[in-house]
Amino acid sequence: MFCEMRKLKIYTAMTIDGYIAGPKGEIDWLNDAGTPDYDYEKNYDSIDTTIMGNSTYKVTLTASKFPYQDKTNYVFTKNKLLRDTPYVKFISDDIGAFIRSLKQKSGKDIWLVGGGQINTVMLNQGLIDEMILIIFPLILGKGIPLFAPGAPLSKFKTISCKTYDTGLILWRLVRI
């Protein structure tokens, strides 16, 4: 029986100059999002797994509780000494091989939470299938980009684009 492969997708907010956070990881500008959920619930319900880099994981620890407790969560790190927590499994193996294997397993889609370095590793290996970007109409001028330097030419196709009264844009793209 043929089983459709799980998709690896990015769902993230970014500025019009391409940053997902300020230079020190600041994300306070996200507070300007307003009340729509920008398809957050739809995205969240479509996944059963999150993956993220260690820096992004550290940002989740600033919340009052870990935000993805009902999902399987993997954090990629070079630190082989980190021990798994009740909600997170730390992975220091080959990222690409791990994700290729994960995509072959049955389940819902996989959310690449970020950040810029792991996004670039996934892009370089051709593993990102879809991007859902919430574009904030502001310029940070510097910070953590959606993709770190070294990202290859990669083609995506817009499948939808929605403008909100808040001034934000929800842009959905798929790899071609």
Coordinates of N, CA, C and O in Angstrom, one line a residue:
M1 N 0.8 -1.2 0.0 CA 0.0 0.0 0.0 C 0.9 1.2 0.0 O 1.8 1.4 0.8
F2 N 0.6 2.2 -0.9 CA 1.4 3.4 -1.0 C 0.9 4.4 0.1 O -0.2 4.6 0.3
C3 N 1.9 5.0 0.8 CA 1.6 6.0 1.8 C 2.3 7.3 1.4 O 3.5 7.3 1.1
E4 N 1.6 8.3 1.4 CA 2.2 9.6 1.0 C 3.2 10.1 2.0 O 3.0 9.9 3.2
M5 N 4.3 10.5 1.5 CA 5.4 11.0 2.4 C 4.9 12.2 3.2 O 4.3 13.1 2.6
R6 N 5.3 12.3 4.4 CA 5.1 13.4 5.2 C 5.8 14.6 4.7 O 6.9 14.5 4.1
K7 N 5.2 15.8 4.8 CA 5.9 17.1 4.4 C 6.6 17.7 5.5 O 6.1 17.7 6.7
L8 N 7.7 18.3 5.2 CA 8.5 19.2 6.1 C 8.1 20.6 5.7 O 8.3 21.0 4.6
K9 N 7.5 21.3 6.7 CA 7.1 22.7 6.4 C 7.6 23.7 7.4 O 7.6 23.4 8.6
I10 N 7.9 24.9 6.9 CA 8.2 26.0 7.8 C 6.9 26.8 7.9 O 6.2 27.1 7.0
Y11 N 6.6 27.1 9.2 CA 5.5 28.1 9.5 C 6.1 29.1 10.4 O 6.5 28.8 11.5
T12 N 6.3 30.3 9.9 CA 7.0 31.3 10.7 C 6.6 32.7 10.3 O 6.2 33.0 9.2
A13 N 6.9 33.7 11.2 CA 6.7 35.1 10.9 C 8.1 35.7 10.5 O 9.1 35.2 11.0
M14 N 8.0 36.6 9.6 CA 9.3 37.3 9.2 C 9.0 38.7 8.8 O 7.8 39.1 8.5
T15 N 10.0 39.6 8.8 CA 9.9 40.9 8.4 C 10.0 41.1 6.9 O 10.5 40.1 6.2
I16 N 9.7 42.2 6.3 CA 9.9 42.3 4.9 C 11.3 42.4 4.4 O 11.6 42.2 3.3
D17 N 12.2 42.5 5.4 CA 13.6 42.4 5.0 C 14.2 41.0 5.3 O 15.4 40.8 5.3
G18 N 13.3 40.1 5.6 CA 13.7 38.7 5.7 C 14.2 38.2 7.0 O 14.8 37.1 7.1
Y19 N 14.0 38.9 8.1 CA 14.4 38.4 9.4 C 13.3 37.8 10.2 O 12.1 38.2 10.2
I20 N 13.7 36.7 10.9 CA 12.7 36.0 11.8 C 12.9 36.4 13.3 O 12.0 36.1 14.1
A21 N 13.9 37.1 13.6 CA 14.2 37.6 14.9 C 15.2 38.7 14.8 O 16.0 38.8 13.8
G22 N 15.3 39.5 15.9 CA 16.3 40.5 16.0 C 17.7 39.9 16.2 O 17.9 38.7 16.3
P23 N 18.8 40.7 16.3 CA 20.1 40.2 16.4 C 20.4 39.4 17.6 O 21.2 38.5 17.6
K24 N 19.7 39.6 18.7 CA 19.8 38.8 19.9 C 18.6 37.8 20.1 O 18.4 37.4 21.2
G25 N 17.9 37.6 19.0 CA 16.8 36.6 19.1 C 15.5 37.3 19.5 O 14.5 36.6 19.7
E26 N 15.5 38.7 19.5 CA 14.3 39.4 19.9 C 13.1 39.1 19.0 O 13.2 39.2 17.8
I27 N 12.0 38.8 19.6 CA 10.7 38.6 18.8 C 9.6 39.4 19.3 O 8.4 39.1 19.0
D28 N 9.9 40.5 20.1 CA 8.8 41.3 20.7 C 7.9 41.9 19.6 O 6.8 42.2 19.8
W29 N 8.5 42.1 18.4 CA 7.7 42.7 17.3 C 6.5 41.8 16.9 O 5.6 42.3 16.3
L30 N 6.6 40.5 17.3 CA 5.4 39.6 17.0 C 4.2 40.0 17.7 O 3.1 39.7 17.3
N31 N 4.3 40.8 18.8 CA 3.2 41.3 19.6 C 2.2 42.2 18.7 O 1.1 42.4 19.1
D32 N 2.7 42.7 17.6 CA 1.9 43.6 16.7 C 1.0 42.8 15.8 O 0.4 43.4 14.9
A33 N 0.9 41.5 15.9 CA 0.2 40.6 15.0 C -1.3 40.9 15.0 O -2.0 40.6 14.0
G34 N -1.9 41.3 16.1 CA -3.4 41.5 16.1 C -4.1 40.2 16.5 O -3.4 39.2 16.9
T35 N -5.4 40.1 16.2 CA -6.2 39.0 16.7 C -6.3 37.8 15.7 O -6.6 36.7 16.2
P36 N -6.2 37.9 14.4 CA -6.3 36.7 13.6 C -5.2 35.7 14.0 O -4.2 36.0 14.5
D37 N -5.5 34.4 13.8 CA -4.5 33.4 14.1 C -3.6 33.0 12.9 O -2.7 32.3 13.1
Y38 N -3.8 33.6 11.8 CA -3.0 33.5 10.6 C -2.8 32.0 10.3 O -1.6 31.5 10.0
D39 N -3.8 31.2 10.3 CA -3.8 29.8 10.1 C -3.0 29.0 11.0 O -2.6 27.8 10.7
Y40 N -2.7 29.5 12.2 CA -1.8 28.8 13.2 C -2.5 27.5 13.5 O -1.8 26.4 13.5
E41 N -3.8 27.5 13.9 CA -4.5 26.3 14.4 C -4.5 25.3 13.2 O -4.3 24.1 13.5
K42 N -4.8 25.7 12.0 CA -4.8 24.8 10.9 C -3.4 24.2 10.7 O -3.4 23.0 10.5
N43 N -2.4 24.9 10.8 CA -1.0 24.4 10.7 C -0.8 23.4 11.8 O -0.3 22.3 11.6
Y44 N -1.1 23.9 13.0 CA -0.8 23.1 14.2 C -1.5 21.7 14.2 O -0.9 20.7 14.5
D45 N -2.7 21.7 13.7 CA -3.5 20.5 13.6 C -3.0 19.5 12.5 O -3.3 18.3 12.6
S46 N -2.3 20.1 11.6 CA -1.8 19.3 10.4 C -0.4 18.6 10.7 O 0.1 17.8 9.9
I47 N 0.2 18.9 11.9 CA 1.5 18.3 12.2 C 1.4 17.4 13.5 O 0.5 17.6 14.3
D48 N 2.3 16.5 13.6 CA 2.4 15.7 14.9 C 3.8 15.8 15.4 O 4.1 15.2 16.5
T49 N 4.7 16.5 14.7 CA 6.1 16.5 15.0 C 6.7 17.9 14.8 O 6.3 18.6 13.8
T50 N 7.5 18.4 15.7 CA 8.3 19.7 15.5 C 9.8 19.3 15.5 O 10.2 18.4 16.2
I51 N 10.5 20.1 14.7 CA 12.0 20.1 14.8 C 12.5 21.5 14.9 O 11.8 22.4 14.3
M52 N 13.5 21.7 15.6 CA 14.1 23.0 15.7 C 15.6 22.9 16.1 O 16.0 21.9 16.6
G53 N 16.3 24.0 15.9 CA 17.6 24.1 16.4 C 17.7 24.4 17.9 O 16.6 24.8 18.5
N54 N 18.8 24.3 18.5 CA 19.0 24.5 19.9 C 18.7 26.0 20.3 O 18.1 26.2 21.4
S55 N 19.1 27.0 19.5 CA 18.8 28.4 19.8 C 17.3 28.6 19.8 O 16.8 29.3 20.7
T56 N 16.6 28.1 18.9 CA 15.1 28.3 18.9 C 14.5 27.6 20.1 O 13.6 28.1 20.7
Y57 N 15.0 26.4 20.4 CA 14.5 25.7 21.6 C 14.7 26.5 22.8 O 13.8 26.6 23.7
K58 N 15.8 27.2 23.0 CA 16.0 28.1 24.2 C 15.0 29.2 24.2 O 14.6 29.6 25.3
V59 N 14.6 29.7 23.1 CA 13.5 30.7 23.1 C 12.2 30.1 23.6 O 11.5 30.8 24.4
T60 N 11.9 28.9 23.2 CA 10.6 28.2 23.8 C 10.7 28.1 25.3 O 9.6 28.1 25.9
L61 N 11.9 28.0 25.8 CA 12.0 27.9 27.3 C 11.6 29.1 28.0 O 11.4 29.1 29.3
T62 N 11.5 30.3 27.3 CA 11.1 31.5 28.0 C 9.6 31.6 28.2 O 9.1 32.5 28.9
A63 N 8.8 30.7 27.6 CA 7.4 30.6 27.7 C 7.1 30.0 29.1 O 7.9 29.3 29.7
S64 N 5.9 30.3 29.6 CA 5.5 29.7 30.9 C 5.4 28.2 30.9 O 5.7 27.6 31.9
K65 N 5.1 27.6 29.8 CA 5.2 26.1 29.6 C 5.6 25.8 28.2 O 5.5 26.6 27.3
F66 N 6.2 24.7 28.0 CA 6.7 24.3 26.7 C 5.5 24.3 25.7 O 4.5 23.6 26.0
P67 N 5.5 25.0 24.6 CA 4.4 25.2 23.8 C 3.9 24.0 22.9 O 2.7 24.1 22.4
Y68 N 4.7 23.0 22.8 CA 4.3 21.9 21.9 C 4.2 20.5 22.6 O 4.6 19.5 22.1
Q69 N 3.6 20.6 23.8 CA 3.6 19.4 24.7 C 2.9 18.2 24.1 O 3.2 17.1 24.4
D70 N 1.9 18.4 23.2 CA 1.2 17.3 22.6 C 1.7 16.8 21.3 O 1.1 16.0 20.6
K71 N 3.0 17.2 21.0 CA 3.6 16.8 19.7 C 4.9 16.1 20.1 O 5.4 16.1 21.2
T72 N 5.5 15.4 19.1 CA 6.8 14.8 19.3 C 7.8 15.9 18.8 O 7.6 16.4 17.7
N73 N 8.8 16.2 19.7 CA 9.6 17.3 19.4 C 11.1 16.9 19.4 O 11.6 16.2 20.3
Y74 N 11.8 17.3 18.4 CA 13.2 17.0 18.2 C 14.0 18.4 18.2 O 13.6 19.3 17.5
V75 N 15.1 18.4 18.9 CA 15.9 19.6 18.9 C 17.3 19.1 18.4 O 17.9 18.2 19.0
F76 N 17.8 19.8 17.4 CA 19.1 19.4 16.8 C 20.2 20.3 17.5 O 20.0 21.5 17.6
T77 N 21.2 19.6 18.0 CA 22.3 20.3 18.7 C 23.6 19.6 18.4 O 23.6 18.4 18.2
K78 N 24.7 20.3 18.5 CA 26.0 19.7 18.5 C 26.4 19.2 19.8 O 27.4 18.4 19.9
N79 N 25.7 19.6 20.9 CA 26.0 19.2 22.2 C 25.5 17.8 22.5 O 24.3 17.6 22.8
K80 N 26.4 16.8 22.5 CA 26.0 15.4 22.7 C 25.7 15.1 24.2 O 25.2 14.0 24.5
L81 N 25.9 16.1 25.1 CA 25.7 15.9 26.5 C 24.3 16.2 27.0 O 23.9 15.8 28.1
L82 N 23.5 16.9 26.1 CA 22.1 17.2 26.5 C 21.3 16.0 26.7 O 21.4 15.1 25.8
R83 N 20.5 15.9 27.7 CA 19.6 14.8 28.0 C 18.2 15.1 27.6 O 17.7 16.3 27.8
D84 N 17.5 14.1 27.1 CA 16.1 14.3 26.7 C 15.3 14.8 27.9 O 15.6 14.5 29.0
T85 N 14.2 15.5 27.6 CA 13.3 16.0 28.6 C 12.0 15.3 28.4 O 11.8 14.6 27.4
P86 N 11.0 15.5 29.2 CA 9.7 14.9 29.0 C 9.1 15.3 27.6 O 8.3 14.5 27.1
Y87 N 9.4 16.4 27.1 CA 8.8 16.9 25.8 C 9.7 16.9 24.6 O 9.3 17.1 23.5
V88 N 11.0 16.8 24.8 CA 12.0 17.0 23.8 C 13.0 15.9 23.7 O 13.6 15.4 24.8
K89 N 13.3 15.4 22.5 CA 14.4 14.5 22.2 C 15.5 15.3 21.5 O 15.3 16.0 20.5
F90 N 16.7 15.3 22.1 CA 17.9 16.0 21.5 C 18.6 15.1 20.5 O 18.8 13.9 20.8
I91 N 18.9 15.6 19.3 CA 19.5 14.8 18.2 C 20.8 15.5 17.8 O 20.8 16.7 17.5
S92 N 21.9 14.8 17.8 CA 23.1 15.3 17.4 C 23.7 14.5 16.2 O 24.8 14.7 15.8
D93 N 22.9 13.6 15.7 CA 23.2 12.8 14.5 C 23.1 13.6 13.2 O 22.7 14.8 13.3
D94 N 23.4 13.0 12.1 CA 23.2 13.7 10.8 C 21.8 14.2 10.6 O 20.8 13.4 10.6
I95 N 21.6 15.5 10.5 CA 20.3 16.1 10.5 C 19.5 15.6 9.2 O 18.3 15.2 9.3
G96 N 20.1 15.7 8.1 CA 19.5 15.3 6.8 C 19.0 13.9 6.8 O 17.8 13.6 6.5
A97 N 19.8 12.9 7.3 CA 19.5 11.5 7.3 C 18.3 11.3 8.3 O 17.4 10.5 8.0
F98 N 18.4 12.0 9.4 CA 17.3 11.9 10.4 C 16.0 12.3 9.8 O 14.9 11.6 10.0
I99 N 16.0 13.5 9.2 CA 14.7 14.0 8.6 C 14.2 13.2 7.4 O 13.0 12.9 7.3
R100 N 15.1 12.7 6.6 CA 14.7 11.8 5.5 C 14.0 10.6 6.1 O 12.9 10.1 5.6
S101 N 14.5 10.0 7.1 CA 13.9 8.8 7.8 C 12.6 9.2 8.4 O 11.6 8.4 8.2
L102 N 12.5 10.3 9.0 CA 11.3 10.8 9.7 C 10.2 11.0 8.7 O 9.0 10.6 8.9
K103 N 10.5 11.5 7.5 CA 9.5 11.8 6.5 C 8.9 10.5 5.9 O 7.8 10.5 5.4
Q104 N 9.7 9.4 6.0 CA 9.2 8.1 5.5 C 8.3 7.4 6.4 O 7.5 6.5 6.0
K105 N 8.3 7.8 7.7 CA 7.4 7.2 8.7 C 6.0 7.7 8.6 O 5.8 8.8 8.1
S106 N 5.0 6.9 9.0 CA 3.6 7.3 8.9 C 3.4 8.4 10.0 O 4.0 8.5 11.0
G107 N 2.5 9.3 9.7 CA 2.1 10.3 10.6 C 1.7 11.6 9.8 O 1.6 11.6 8.6
K108 N 1.5 12.6 10.6 CA 1.1 13.9 10.0 C 2.4 14.6 9.6 O 3.5 14.1 9.7
D109 N 2.2 15.8 9.1 CA 3.4 16.6 8.6 C 4.3 17.0 9.8 O 4.0 16.9 10.9
I110 N 5.5 17.6 9.4 CA 6.5 17.9 10.3 C 6.7 19.4 10.2 O 6.9 20.0 9.2
W111 N 6.7 20.1 11.4 CA 6.9 21.6 11.4 C 8.4 21.9 11.7 O 8.9 21.5 12.8
L112 N 9.0 22.5 10.8 CA 10.4 23.1 11.0 C 10.2 24.4 11.7 O 9.9 25.4 11.0
V113 N 10.3 24.4 13.0 CA 10.0 25.7 13.8 C 11.1 26.7 13.5 O 10.9 27.9 13.5
G114 N 12.3 26.3 13.3 CA 13.5 27.2 13.0 C 14.7 26.9 13.8 O 14.7 25.9 14.5
G115 N 15.6 27.7 13.7 CA 15.8 29.0 13.2 C 16.5 29.0 11.8 O 16.6 28.0 11.1
G116 N 17.2 30.1 11.6 CA 17.8 30.3 10.3 C 18.8 29.3 9.9 O 18.9 29.0 8.7
Q117 N 19.6 28.8 10.8 CA 20.7 27.9 10.5 C 20.1 26.5 10.1 O 20.5 26.0 9.1
I118 N 19.2 26.0 10.9 CA 18.6 24.7 10.6 C 17.7 24.8 9.3 O 17.7 23.9 8.5
N119 N 17.1 26.0 9.1 CA 16.3 26.2 7.9 C 17.2 26.0 6.7 O 16.8 25.4 5.7
T120 N 18.4 26.6 6.8 CA 19.3 26.5 5.6 C 19.8 25.1 5.4 O 20.0 24.7 4.3
V121 N 20.1 24.4 6.5 CA 20.6 23.0 6.3 C 19.5 22.2 5.6 O 19.8 21.4 4.7
M122 N 18.2 22.4 6.0 CA 17.1 21.7 5.4 C 16.9 22.1 4.0 O 16.7 21.2 3.1
L123 N 17.1 23.3 3.7 CA 17.0 23.8 2.3 C 18.1 23.3 1.4 O 17.9 22.8 0.3
N124 N 19.3 23.3 1.9 CA 20.5 22.8 1.2 C 20.3 21.3 0.8 O 20.8 20.9 -0.2
Q125 N 19.6 20.6 1.7 CA 19.4 19.2 1.4 C 18.1 18.9 0.7 O 17.7 17.7 0.5
G126 N 17.4 19.9 0.3 CA 16.2 19.7 -0.5 C 15.0 19.1 0.3 O 14.2 18.4 -0.3
L127 N 15.0 19.4 1.6 CA 14.0 18.7 2.4 C 12.8 19.5 2.8 O 11.8 19.0 3.3
I128 N 12.8 20.8 2.5 CA 11.6 21.7 2.8 C 10.6 21.6 1.6 O 10.9 21.8 0.5
D129 N 9.4 21.2 2.0 CA 8.3 21.0 1.0 C 7.4 22.2 0.9 O 6.9 22.4 -0.2
E130 N 7.2 22.9 2.0 CA 6.2 24.0 2.0 C 6.7 25.0 3.0 O 7.3 24.7 4.0
M131 N 6.3 26.3 2.7 CA 6.6 27.4 3.6 C 5.3 28.2 3.8 O 4.6 28.5 2.8
I132 N 5.0 28.5 5.0 CA 3.8 29.3 5.3 C 4.5 30.5 6.1 O 5.0 30.3 7.2
L133 N 4.5 31.7 5.4 CA 5.2 32.8 6.0 C 4.2 33.9 6.3 O 3.4 34.3 5.5
I134 N 4.3 34.4 7.5 CA 3.5 35.6 7.9 C 4.4 36.8 7.8 O 5.4 36.9 8.6
I135 N 4.1 37.6 6.9 CA 5.0 38.8 6.6 C 4.5 40.0 7.4 O 3.4 40.5 7.2
F136 N 5.4 40.5 8.2 CA 5.2 41.7 9.0 C 5.7 42.9 8.2 O 6.9 42.9 7.7
P137 N 4.9 44.0 8.0 CA 5.4 45.1 7.3 C 6.3 46.0 8.1 O 6.0 47.2 8.4
L138 N 7.4 45.5 8.4 CA 8.4 46.3 9.2 C 9.8 45.8 8.8 O 10.0 44.7 8.3
I139 N 10.7 46.7 8.9 CA 12.1 46.4 8.6 C 12.9 46.5 9.9 O 12.9 47.4 10.6
L140 N 13.7 45.4 10.2 CA 14.5 45.3 11.4 C 15.9 45.8 11.1 O 16.6 46.4 11.9
G141 N 16.4 45.7 9.8 CA 17.7 46.1 9.4 C 18.8 45.2 9.7 O 19.8 45.2 9.0
K142 N 18.6 44.4 10.8 CA 19.6 43.3 11.1 C 18.9 42.3 12.0 O 17.9 42.6 12.6
G143 N 19.5 41.1 12.0 CA 18.9 40.1 12.9 C 19.2 38.7 12.4 O 20.2 38.5 11.6
I144 N 18.3 37.8 12.7 CA 18.5 36.4 12.3 C 17.6 36.2 11.0 O 16.4 36.4 11.1
P145 N 18.2 35.9 9.9 CA 17.4 35.8 8.7 C 16.7 34.4 8.6 O 17.1 33.5 9.3
L146 N 15.7 34.4 7.8 CA 14.9 33.1 7.6 C 15.9 32.0 7.1 O 15.8 30.9 7.5
F147 N 16.8 32.4 6.2 CA 17.9 31.4 5.8 C 19.2 32.1 6.0 O 19.4 33.3 5.7
A148 N 20.2 31.3 6.6 CA 21.5 31.8 6.8 C 22.3 31.9 5.5 O 21.9 31.3 4.5
P149 N 23.4 32.7 5.5 CA 24.2 32.7 4.2 C 24.6 31.3 3.8 O 24.8 30.4 4.6
G150 N 24.6 31.1 2.5 CA 24.9 29.8 2.0 C 23.7 29.0 1.5 O 23.8 27.9 1.0
A151 N 22.5 29.6 1.6 CA 21.3 29.0 1.0 C 21.4 28.9 -0.5 O 21.8 29.9 -1.1
P152 N 21.1 27.8 -1.1 CA 21.2 27.7 -2.5 C 20.0 28.3 -3.2 O 18.9 28.5 -2.6
L153 N 20.1 28.5 -4.5 CA 18.9 28.8 -5.4 C 17.9 27.7 -5.2 O 18.2 26.5 -5.4
S154 N 16.7 28.1 -4.8 CA 15.7 27.1 -4.6 C 14.4 27.7 -5.1 O 14.1 28.9 -4.8
K155 N 13.6 27.0 -5.9 CA 12.4 27.5 -6.5 C 11.2 27.0 -5.7 O 11.0 25.8 -5.5
F156 N 10.3 28.0 -5.4 CA 9.0 27.7 -4.8 C 7.9 28.3 -5.6 O 8.2 29.3 -6.3
K157 N 6.7 27.8 -5.5 CA 5.6 28.4 -6.2 C 4.5 28.9 -5.1 O 4.2 28.2 -4.2
T158 N 4.0 30.1 -5.4 CA 3.0 30.6 -4.5 C 1.7 29.8 -4.7 O 1.3 29.7 -5.9
I159 N 1.1 29.3 -3.7 CA -0.2 28.6 -3.8 C -1.3 29.5 -3.2 O -2.5 29.3 -3.6
S160 N -1.0 30.4 -2.3 CA -2.0 31.4 -1.9 C -1.3 32.5 -1.2 O -0.2 32.4 -0.7
C161 N -2.0 33.6 -1.1 CA -1.5 34.8 -0.5 C -2.7 35.6 0.0 O -3.6 35.9 -0.8
K162 N -2.7 35.9 1.3 CA -3.9 36.5 1.9 C -3.4 37.7 2.7 O -2.5 37.7 3.5
T163 N -4.1 38.9 2.5 CA -3.8 40.1 3.2 C -4.8 40.3 4.3 O -6.0 40.1 4.1
Y164 N -4.3 40.7 5.4 CA -5.2 40.9 6.6 C -5.3 42.4 6.9 O -4.5 43.2 6.5
D165 N -6.4 42.7 7.6 CA -6.6 44.1 8.0 C -5.5 44.7 8.9 O -5.3 45.9 9.0
T166 N -4.8 43.8 9.5 CA -3.7 44.1 10.4 C -2.5 44.6 9.6 O -1.5 45.2 10.2
G167 N -2.5 44.4 8.3 CA -1.4 44.8 7.4 C -0.4 43.6 7.2 O 0.5 43.7 6.3
L168 N -0.7 42.5 7.8 CA 0.2 41.3 7.7 C -0.3 40.5 6.5 O -1.5 40.6 6.0
I169 N 0.6 39.7 5.9 CA 0.3 38.9 4.7 C 0.7 37.4 5.1 O 1.7 37.2 5.7
L170 N -0.2 36.5 4.8 CA 0.0 35.1 4.9 C 0.3 34.6 3.5 O -0.5 34.6 2.6
W171 N 1.6 34.1 3.3 CA 2.0 33.7 2.0 C 2.4 32.2 2.1 O 3.2 31.8 2.9
R172 N 1.7 31.4 1.3 CA 1.9 29.9 1.3 C 2.6 29.5 0.0 O 2.1 29.9 -1.1
L173 N 3.7 28.8 0.1 CA 4.5 28.4 -1.0 C 4.8 26.9 -0.9 O 5.0 26.4 0.2
V174 N 5.0 26.3 -2.1 CA 5.4 24.9 -2.2 C 6.7 24.8 -3.1 O 6.8 25.5 -4.0
R175 N 7.5 23.8 -2.8 CA 8.7 23.6 -3.6 C 8.3 23.0 -4.9 O 7.4 22.2 -5.0
I176 N 9.0 23.6 -6.0 CA 8.7 23.0 -7.3 C 9.9 22.3 -7.9 O 11.0 22.5 -7.3

